[in-house]
Amino acid sequence: MKRTLSALAKNKPGVLADIATEFSKSEANILSLAAGETEQAEISRIVIRLEGNDAAIDDAEQTLKNLDAIIQIDDLSRKDFVDRELVMIKIAMSPGNTGQLMQIFEVFRANVVGMGQETITVELSGDQERIEGLIQMLVPYGIKSLCRSGMIALKRGDE
C-alpha cells in the first residue's frame, strides 16, 4: 500500500537524516521525500511518499511524532489533497523525430528548457500519473537522463 505523510518540522540540520533513520528501522520504503521551507523560514514541510503495510507505516509515523524536531504530522492519504511533482527529461533528438516529440510535449503541456545538437530537455509538473504518462511516451525515443523532484502535497480546502 502507498501512503503520503506531510510533516511540519523545525528547519534545522539533521532532521531529514533522523526521519530516514526512523524509516530504515521499519518495513516501509520511502518512494519520495521532498522538503522545503514553508511560509515561516524556521519551519519546513516534509512530504514523504511511502510504500509498505499499514502497520509498518503507522509505527514509523508514531515514532516520527516523538522526534523533537517534528511539530505536526498528517497522513494525507486519509484526506483530500493535491500533489505535484516536477520532472526534467533529456531525450535523444534527430531531424526525423523532432516533430513527433513536439506533438507529445504539446499534448502533455511540457516545456522545452534546453536543446542541443542531439538532445532536447523538457520539464513537466503534474501529478504522478501525468508524469508517468509522459515518461512512457518518451521511452521509445531514447531517454538519455531523467530527474524527478519527488512529490509535494497540501491538503485541499481550508484546513
Coordinates of N, CA, C and O in Angstrom, one line a residue:
M1 N 0.8 -1.2 0.0 CA 0.0 0.0 0.0 C 0.9 1.2 0.0 O 1.9 1.3 0.6
K2 N 0.4 2.3 -0.7 CA 1.2 3.5 -0.8 C 0.4 4.6 0.1 O -0.8 4.7 0.1
R3 N 1.2 5.4 0.8 CA 0.7 6.4 1.7 C 1.5 7.7 1.6 O 2.7 7.6 1.3
T4 N 0.9 8.8 1.8 CA 1.6 10.1 1.8 C 1.5 10.8 3.1 O 0.4 11.0 3.6
L5 N 2.6 11.1 3.7 CA 2.7 11.8 5.0 C 3.2 13.2 4.8 O 4.1 13.4 3.9
S6 N 2.7 14.2 5.5 CA 3.1 15.6 5.4 C 3.5 16.0 6.8 O 2.7 15.9 7.7
A7 N 4.7 16.4 7.1 CA 5.2 16.8 8.4 C 5.7 18.2 8.4 O 6.3 18.7 7.4
L8 N 5.4 18.9 9.4 CA 6.0 20.2 9.7 C 7.1 20.0 10.7 O 6.8 19.3 11.7
A9 N 8.2 20.5 10.4 CA 9.4 20.3 11.3 C 10.2 21.5 11.4 O 10.2 22.4 10.6
K10 N 10.9 21.6 12.5 CA 11.9 22.7 12.7 C 12.9 22.6 11.6 O 13.4 21.6 11.3
N11 N 13.2 23.8 11.0 CA 14.2 23.9 10.0 C 15.6 23.9 10.6 O 16.1 25.0 10.8
K12 N 16.1 22.7 10.8 CA 17.5 22.7 11.4 C 18.2 21.5 10.8 O 17.6 20.5 10.3
P13 N 19.5 21.5 10.9 CA 20.3 20.4 10.4 C 20.0 19.0 11.0 O 19.7 19.0 12.2
G14 N 20.0 18.0 10.2 CA 19.8 16.6 10.7 C 18.4 16.1 10.8 O 18.2 14.9 11.0
V15 N 17.4 16.9 10.5 CA 16.1 16.5 10.6 C 15.8 15.4 9.6 O 15.2 14.3 9.9
L16 N 16.1 15.6 8.3 CA 15.9 14.6 7.3 C 16.6 13.3 7.6 O 16.1 12.2 7.4
A17 N 17.8 13.4 8.1 CA 18.6 12.2 8.5 C 17.9 11.4 9.6 O 17.8 10.2 9.5
D18 N 17.3 12.1 10.5 CA 16.6 11.5 11.6 C 15.3 10.8 11.1 O 15.0 9.6 11.5
I19 N 14.6 11.4 10.2 CA 13.4 10.8 9.6 C 13.8 9.5 8.8 O 13.2 8.5 8.9
A20 N 14.8 9.6 8.0 CA 15.3 8.5 7.2 C 15.7 7.3 8.1 O 15.4 6.2 7.8
T21 N 16.4 7.7 9.2 CA 16.8 6.6 10.1 C 15.6 5.9 10.7 O 15.6 4.7 10.8
E22 N 14.6 6.7 11.1 CA 13.4 6.0 11.7 C 12.7 5.1 10.7 O 12.3 4.0 11.0
F23 N 12.6 5.5 9.4 CA 12.0 4.6 8.4 C 12.9 3.4 8.1 O 12.4 2.4 7.7
S24 N 14.2 3.6 8.2 CA 15.1 2.4 7.9 C 14.9 1.3 8.9 O 15.1 0.2 8.7
K25 N 14.3 1.6 10.1 CA 14.0 0.6 11.1 C 12.7 -0.1 10.9 O 12.4 -1.1 11.5
S26 N 11.9 0.5 10.0 CA 10.6 -0.1 9.7 C 10.6 -0.9 8.4 O 11.6 -0.9 7.7
E27 N 9.5 -1.5 8.0 CA 9.4 -2.2 6.8 C 8.8 -1.3 5.7 O 8.5 -1.8 4.6
A28 N 8.7 0.0 6.0 CA 8.1 0.9 5.0 C 9.3 1.4 4.1 O 10.4 1.7 4.6
N29 N 9.0 1.5 2.8 CA 10.0 2.0 1.9 C 9.7 3.4 1.5 O 8.5 3.7 1.1
I30 N 10.7 4.4 1.6 CA 10.4 5.7 1.1 C 10.6 5.8 -0.4 O 11.6 5.5 -1.0
L31 N 9.4 6.1 -1.1 CA 9.4 6.2 -2.5 C 9.9 7.6 -3.0 O 10.5 7.8 -4.0
S32 N 9.5 8.6 -2.1 CA 9.8 10.0 -2.5 C 9.9 10.8 -1.2 O 9.1 10.6 -0.3
L33 N 10.8 11.7 -1.1 CA 10.9 12.6 0.0 C 11.3 14.0 -0.5 O 12.3 14.1 -1.2
A34 N 10.5 15.0 -0.2 CA 10.7 16.3 -0.6 C 10.6 17.2 0.6 O 9.7 17.1 1.4
A35 N 11.5 18.2 0.8 CA 11.5 19.1 1.9 C 11.8 20.5 1.5 O 12.6 20.7 0.5
G36 N 11.2 21.5 2.1 CA 11.5 22.9 1.8 C 10.8 23.8 2.9 O 9.9 23.4 3.6
E37 N 11.3 25.0 2.9 CA 10.8 26.0 3.8 C 9.3 26.2 3.5 O 8.9 26.2 2.4
T38 N 8.6 26.6 4.6 CA 7.2 27.0 4.5 C 7.1 28.5 4.4 O 8.1 29.2 4.3
E39 N 5.9 29.0 4.7 CA 5.8 30.5 4.8 C 6.5 31.1 6.0 O 6.8 32.3 6.0
Q40 N 7.0 30.2 6.9 CA 7.8 30.6 8.0 C 9.2 29.9 7.8 O 9.3 28.7 7.8
A41 N 10.2 30.7 7.7 CA 11.5 30.2 7.3 C 12.1 29.2 8.4 O 12.9 28.4 8.0
E42 N 11.6 29.3 9.6 CA 12.1 28.4 10.6 C 11.4 27.0 10.6 O 11.8 26.2 11.4
I43 N 10.4 26.9 9.7 CA 9.7 25.6 9.6 C 9.7 25.1 8.2 O 9.6 25.8 7.3
S44 N 10.0 23.8 8.1 CA 10.0 23.1 6.8 C 8.8 22.2 6.7 O 8.4 21.6 7.7
R45 N 8.3 22.0 5.5 CA 7.3 20.9 5.2 C 8.0 19.8 4.6 O 8.8 20.0 3.6
I46 N 7.8 18.6 5.1 CA 8.5 17.4 4.5 C 7.3 16.5 4.1 O 6.5 16.1 4.9
V47 N 7.3 16.2 2.8 CA 6.3 15.3 2.2 C 7.0 13.9 1.9 O 8.0 13.9 1.2
I48 N 6.5 12.9 2.5 CA 7.1 11.5 2.3 C 6.1 10.6 1.7 O 5.0 10.4 2.2
R49 N 6.4 10.1 0.5 CA 5.6 9.1 -0.1 C 6.2 7.7 0.2 O 7.4 7.4 0.0
L50 N 5.3 6.8 0.8 CA 5.8 5.6 1.3 C 5.1 4.4 0.7 O 3.9 4.5 0.3
E51 N 5.7 3.3 0.7 CA 5.1 2.0 0.3 C 5.4 1.0 1.4 O 6.5 0.9 1.9
G52 N 4.4 0.3 1.8 CA 4.6 -0.8 2.9 C 3.2 -1.1 3.4 O 2.2 -0.6 3.1
N53 N 3.3 -2.0 4.4 CA 2.0 -2.4 5.0 C 1.6 -1.3 6.0 O 2.4 -0.6 6.5
D54 N 0.3 -1.3 6.3 CA -0.2 -0.2 7.2 C 0.4 -0.2 8.5 O 0.7 0.8 9.1
A55 N 0.7 -1.4 9.1 CA 1.2 -1.5 10.4 C 2.6 -0.8 10.5 O 3.0 -0.1 11.4
A56 N 3.4 -1.1 9.5 CA 4.8 -0.6 9.4 C 4.8 0.9 9.3 O 5.5 1.7 9.9
I57 N 3.9 1.4 8.4 CA 3.8 2.9 8.2 C 3.3 3.6 9.5 O 3.7 4.6 9.9
D58 N 2.2 3.0 10.1 CA 1.7 3.5 11.3 C 2.7 3.6 12.4 O 2.8 4.6 13.1
D59 N 3.5 2.5 12.6 CA 4.6 2.5 13.6 C 5.6 3.6 13.3 O 6.0 4.3 14.2
A60 N 6.0 3.7 12.1 CA 7.0 4.7 11.7 C 6.5 6.1 12.0 O 7.1 7.0 12.5
E61 N 5.2 6.3 11.6 CA 4.5 7.6 11.9 C 4.5 8.0 13.3 O 4.8 9.1 13.7
Q62 N 4.2 7.0 14.2 CA 4.2 7.3 15.6 C 5.6 7.6 16.1 O 5.7 8.5 17.0
T63 N 6.6 6.9 15.6 CA 8.0 7.2 16.0 C 8.4 8.6 15.6 O 9.0 9.4 16.4
L64 N 7.9 9.0 14.4 CA 8.2 10.4 13.9 C 7.6 11.4 14.8 O 8.2 12.5 15.1
K65 N 6.4 11.2 15.3 CA 5.7 12.1 16.2 C 6.5 12.4 17.4 O 6.4 13.5 18.0
N66 N 7.4 11.4 17.8 CA 8.2 11.6 19.0 C 9.5 12.3 18.8 O 10.2 12.6 19.8
L67 N 9.9 12.6 17.6 CA 11.1 13.3 17.3 C 10.9 14.8 17.7 O 9.9 15.4 17.5
D68 N 12.0 15.3 18.4 CA 11.9 16.7 18.9 C 11.6 17.7 17.8 O 11.0 18.7 18.0
A69 N 12.1 17.4 16.6 CA 12.0 18.4 15.5 C 10.7 18.4 14.8 O 10.3 19.4 14.2
I70 N 9.9 17.4 15.0 CA 8.6 17.3 14.4 C 7.5 18.1 15.1 O 7.3 17.9 16.3
I71 N 6.9 19.0 14.4 CA 5.9 19.9 15.0 C 4.5 19.2 14.8 O 3.7 19.2 15.7
Q72 N 4.3 18.7 13.6 CA 3.0 18.1 13.3 C 3.2 17.1 12.2 O 4.0 17.3 11.3
I73 N 2.3 16.1 12.1 CA 2.4 15.1 11.0 C 1.0 14.8 10.6 O 0.1 14.6 11.5
D74 N 0.7 14.7 9.3 CA -0.6 14.4 8.8 C -0.4 13.2 7.8 O 0.5 13.3 7.0
D75 N -1.4 12.3 7.9 CA -1.4 11.3 6.9 C -2.4 11.8 5.8 O -3.6 11.7 6.0
L76 N -1.9 12.3 4.7 CA -2.7 12.9 3.6 C -3.5 11.8 2.9 O -4.5 12.2 2.3
S77 N -3.1 10.6 3.0 CA -3.8 9.5 2.3 C -5.2 9.4 2.8 O -6.0 8.8 2.1
R78 N -5.5 9.8 4.0 CA -6.8 9.7 4.5 C -7.6 11.0 4.4 O -8.6 11.2 5.0
K79 N -7.1 11.9 3.6 CA -7.7 13.2 3.4 C -7.7 13.6 1.9 O -7.0 12.9 1.1
D80 N -8.4 14.6 1.5 CA -8.4 15.1 0.2 C -7.2 16.0 0.0 O -7.1 17.0 0.8
F81 N -6.3 15.7 -0.9 CA -5.1 16.6 -1.1 C -4.8 16.7 -2.5 O -5.2 16.0 -3.4
V82 N -3.9 17.7 -2.8 CA -3.4 18.0 -4.1 C -1.9 17.7 -4.1 O -1.3 18.1 -3.1
D83 N -1.4 17.0 -5.1 CA 0.0 16.8 -5.2 C 0.6 17.1 -6.5 O -0.1 17.1 -7.5
R84 N 1.9 17.4 -6.5 CA 2.6 17.7 -7.8 C 4.0 17.2 -7.7 O 4.5 17.0 -6.6
E85 N 4.6 17.0 -8.8 CA 5.9 16.6 -8.9 C 6.5 17.3 -10.2 O 5.8 17.6 -11.1
L86 N 7.8 17.5 -10.1 CA 8.5 18.1 -11.3 C 9.4 17.0 -11.9 O 10.1 16.3 -11.1
V87 N 9.4 16.9 -13.2 CA 10.4 16.0 -13.8 C 11.1 16.8 -15.0 O 10.5 17.7 -15.6
M88 N 12.4 16.6 -15.1 CA 13.1 17.1 -16.3 C 13.7 15.8 -17.0 O 14.2 14.9 -16.4
I89 N 13.5 15.8 -18.3 CA 13.8 14.7 -19.1 C 14.7 15.1 -20.3 O 14.2 16.0 -21.1
K90 N 15.8 14.5 -20.5 CA 16.6 14.7 -21.7 C 16.4 13.6 -22.7 O 16.6 12.4 -22.3
I91 N 16.0 13.9 -23.9 CA 15.6 12.8 -24.9 C 16.5 13.0 -26.1 O 16.8 14.1 -26.5
A92 N 16.8 11.8 -26.7 CA 17.5 11.8 -28.0 C 16.7 12.5 -29.0 O 15.5 12.2 -29.1
M93 N 17.3 13.3 -29.8 CA 16.6 14.0 -30.9 C 17.3 13.9 -32.2 O 18.5 13.9 -32.3
S94 N 16.5 13.7 -33.2 CA 17.0 13.6 -34.6 C 16.1 14.4 -35.5 O 14.9 14.7 -35.1
P95 N 16.5 14.8 -36.7 CA 15.6 15.5 -37.6 C 14.3 14.8 -37.9 O 13.3 15.4 -38.1
G96 N 14.4 13.5 -37.8 CA 13.2 12.7 -38.1 C 12.2 12.6 -37.0 O 11.0 12.2 -37.3
N97 N 12.6 12.9 -35.8 CA 11.6 12.7 -34.7 C 11.2 14.0 -34.0 O 10.4 14.0 -33.0
T98 N 11.8 15.1 -34.4 CA 11.6 16.4 -33.7 C 10.1 16.8 -33.7 O 9.5 17.2 -32.7
G99 N 9.4 16.6 -34.8 CA 8.0 17.0 -34.9 C 7.1 16.1 -34.0 O 6.2 16.6 -33.3
Q100 N 7.5 14.8 -34.0 CA 6.7 13.9 -33.1 C 6.9 14.3 -31.6 O 5.9 14.3 -30.8
L101 N 8.2 14.6 -31.3 CA 8.4 14.9 -29.9 C 7.7 16.2 -29.5 O 7.1 16.3 -28.4
M102 N 7.7 17.2 -30.4 CA 7.0 18.5 -30.1 C 5.5 18.2 -29.9 O 4.8 18.9 -29.1
Q103 N 4.9 17.3 -30.7 CA 3.5 17.0 -30.5 C 3.2 16.4 -29.1 O 2.2 16.7 -28.5
I104 N 4.1 15.5 -28.7 CA 4.0 14.9 -27.4 C 4.1 15.9 -26.3 O 3.3 16.0 -25.4
F105 N 5.1 16.8 -26.4 CA 5.2 17.9 -25.4 C 4.0 18.8 -25.4 O 3.5 19.2 -24.3
E106 N 3.4 19.0 -26.5 CA 2.2 19.9 -26.6 C 1.0 19.2 -25.9 O 0.3 19.8 -25.1
V107 N 0.8 17.9 -26.1 CA -0.3 17.2 -25.5 C -0.1 17.2 -24.0 O -1.1 17.4 -23.3
F108 N 1.1 17.0 -23.5 CA 1.3 17.0 -22.0 C 1.5 18.4 -21.4 O 1.7 18.5 -20.2
R109 N 1.6 19.4 -22.3 CA 1.9 20.7 -21.9 C 3.3 20.8 -21.2 O 3.5 21.4 -20.1
A110 N 4.3 20.1 -21.7 CA 5.6 20.0 -21.2 C 6.4 21.2 -21.9 O 6.1 21.6 -23.0
N111 N 7.3 21.8 -21.1 CA 8.1 22.9 -21.6 C 9.5 22.5 -22.0 O 10.2 21.9 -21.2
V112 N 9.9 23.0 -23.2 CA 11.3 22.7 -23.6 C 12.1 23.7 -22.9 O 11.9 24.9 -22.9
V113 N 13.2 23.2 -22.2 CA 14.0 24.1 -21.4 C 15.5 24.1 -21.8 O 16.3 24.8 -21.3
G114 N 15.8 23.2 -22.8 CA 17.1 23.1 -23.3 C 17.2 22.3 -24.6 O 16.4 21.4 -24.8
M115 N 18.1 22.7 -25.4 CA 18.2 21.9 -26.7 C 19.7 21.9 -27.1 O 20.4 22.9 -27.0
G116 N 20.1 20.7 -27.5 CA 21.5 20.6 -28.0 C 21.4 20.1 -29.5 O 20.3 20.1 -30.1
Q117 N 22.5 19.6 -30.0 CA 22.5 19.1 -31.4 C 21.8 17.8 -31.5 O 21.2 17.5 -32.5
E118 N 21.9 17.0 -30.4 CA 21.4 15.6 -30.4 C 20.3 15.3 -29.3 O 19.8 14.2 -29.3
T119 N 20.1 16.3 -28.5 CA 19.1 16.1 -27.4 C 18.2 17.3 -27.2 O 18.6 18.4 -27.6
I120 N 17.1 17.0 -26.6 CA 16.2 18.1 -26.2 C 15.8 17.8 -24.7 O 15.6 16.6 -24.3
T121 N 15.7 18.8 -23.9 CA 15.3 18.7 -22.5 C 14.0 19.4 -22.2 O 13.8 20.5 -22.6
V122 N 13.1 18.7 -21.6 CA 11.8 19.2 -21.3 C 11.5 19.1 -19.8 O 12.1 18.3 -19.1
E123 N 10.6 20.0 -19.3 CA 10.2 19.9 -17.9 C 8.7 19.8 -17.9 O 8.0 20.3 -18.8
L124 N 8.2 19.1 -16.9 CA 6.7 19.0 -16.7 C 6.4 18.9 -15.2 O 7.1 18.2 -14.5
S125 N 5.4 19.6 -14.8 CA 4.9 19.4 -13.4 C 3.5 18.9 -13.5 O 2.8 19.3 -14.4
G126 N 3.2 18.1 -12.5 CA 1.8 17.5 -12.5 C 1.8 16.4 -11.5 O 2.7 16.1 -10.8
D127 N 0.6 15.7 -11.5 CA 0.5 14.6 -10.6 C 1.3 13.4 -11.1 O 1.8 13.4 -12.3
Q128 N 1.5 12.4 -10.3 CA 2.3 11.3 -10.7 C 1.8 10.5 -12.0 O 2.7 10.1 -12.8
E129 N 0.5 10.5 -12.2 CA 0.0 9.8 -13.3 C 0.4 10.5 -14.6 O 0.8 9.9 -15.6
R130 N 0.3 11.8 -14.6 CA 0.7 12.6 -15.7 C 2.2 12.5 -16.0 O 2.6 12.4 -17.2
I131 N 3.0 12.5 -15.0 CA 4.5 12.4 -15.1 C 4.8 11.0 -15.7 O 5.6 10.9 -16.7
E132 N 4.2 10.0 -15.2 CA 4.4 8.6 -15.7 C 4.0 8.5 -17.1 O 4.6 7.8 -17.9
G133 N 2.9 9.1 -17.5 CA 2.4 9.1 -18.9 C 3.4 9.7 -19.8 O 3.6 9.1 -20.9
L134 N 3.9 10.8 -19.5 CA 4.9 11.5 -20.4 C 6.2 10.6 -20.5 O 6.7 10.3 -21.6
I135 N 6.6 10.1 -19.4 CA 7.8 9.2 -19.4 C 7.6 8.0 -20.4 O 8.4 7.7 -21.2
Q136 N 6.4 7.3 -20.2 CA 6.1 6.2 -21.1 C 6.1 6.5 -22.5 O 6.5 5.8 -23.4
M137 N 5.6 7.7 -22.9 CA 5.5 8.1 -24.3 C 6.9 8.4 -24.8 O 7.1 8.3 -26.0
L138 N 7.8 8.8 -24.0 CA 9.2 9.2 -24.4 C 10.2 8.1 -24.4 O 11.2 8.2 -25.1
V139 N 9.9 7.0 -23.8 CA 10.8 5.8 -23.7 C 11.2 5.4 -25.1 O 12.4 5.2 -25.4
P140 N 10.3 5.2 -26.1 CA 10.7 4.8 -27.4 C 11.7 5.7 -28.1 O 12.4 5.3 -29.0
Y141 N 11.8 7.0 -27.8 CA 12.6 7.9 -28.4 C 14.1 7.9 -27.8 O 15.0 8.5 -28.4
G142 N 14.2 7.3 -26.6 CA 15.5 7.2 -26.0 C 15.8 8.3 -25.0 O 16.3 9.4 -25.3
I143 N 15.4 8.0 -23.7 CA 15.6 8.9 -22.6 C 17.1 8.8 -22.3 O 17.6 7.7 -21.9
K144 N 17.8 9.9 -22.3 CA 19.2 10.0 -22.0 C 19.4 10.2 -20.5 O 20.4 9.7 -19.9
S145 N 18.6 11.0 -19.9 CA 18.7 11.2 -18.4 C 17.3 11.8 -18.0 O 16.6 12.4 -18.8
L146 N 17.1 11.6 -16.7 CA 15.8 12.0 -16.1 C 16.0 12.3 -14.7 O 16.8 11.7 -14.0
C147 N 15.4 13.4 -14.2 CA 15.5 13.8 -12.8 C 14.1 14.1 -12.3 O 13.4 14.9 -12.9
R148 N 13.6 13.5 -11.2 CA 12.3 13.8 -10.6 C 12.5 14.5 -9.2 O 13.4 14.2 -8.5
S149 N 11.6 15.4 -8.9 CA 11.8 16.2 -7.7 C 11.3 15.4 -6.5 O 11.6 15.7 -5.4
G150 N 10.4 14.5 -6.7 CA 9.7 13.9 -5.5 C 8.4 14.7 -5.3 O 8.2 15.8 -5.8
M151 N 7.4 14.0 -4.7 CA 6.1 14.6 -4.6 C 6.1 15.7 -3.5 O 6.7 15.5 -2.5
I152 N 5.3 16.8 -3.8 CA 5.0 17.7 -2.8 C 3.5 17.7 -2.7 O 2.8 17.4 -3.7
A153 N 2.9 18.0 -1.6 CA 1.4 17.9 -1.4 C 1.0 18.8 -0.3 O 1.7 19.1 0.6
L154 N -0.3 19.3 -0.5 CA -1.0 20.0 0.6 C -2.5 19.5 0.6 O -3.0 19.1 -0.4
K155 N -3.1 19.6 1.8 CA -4.5 19.3 2.0 C -5.3 20.3 1.2 O -4.9 21.5 1.1
R156 N -6.4 19.8 0.6 CA -7.3 20.7 -0.1 C -8.2 21.5 0.9 O -8.3 21.0 2.0
G157 N -8.7 22.5 0.5 CA -9.7 23.2 1.3 C -9.1 24.2 2.3 O -7.9 24.6 2.1
D158 N -9.9 24.5 3.3 CA -9.5 25.5 4.3 C -8.7 25.0 5.5 O -8.4 25.7 6.4
E159 N -8.4 23.7 5.5 CA -7.7 23.1 6.7 C -6.3 23.7 6.7 O -5.6 23.8 5.8

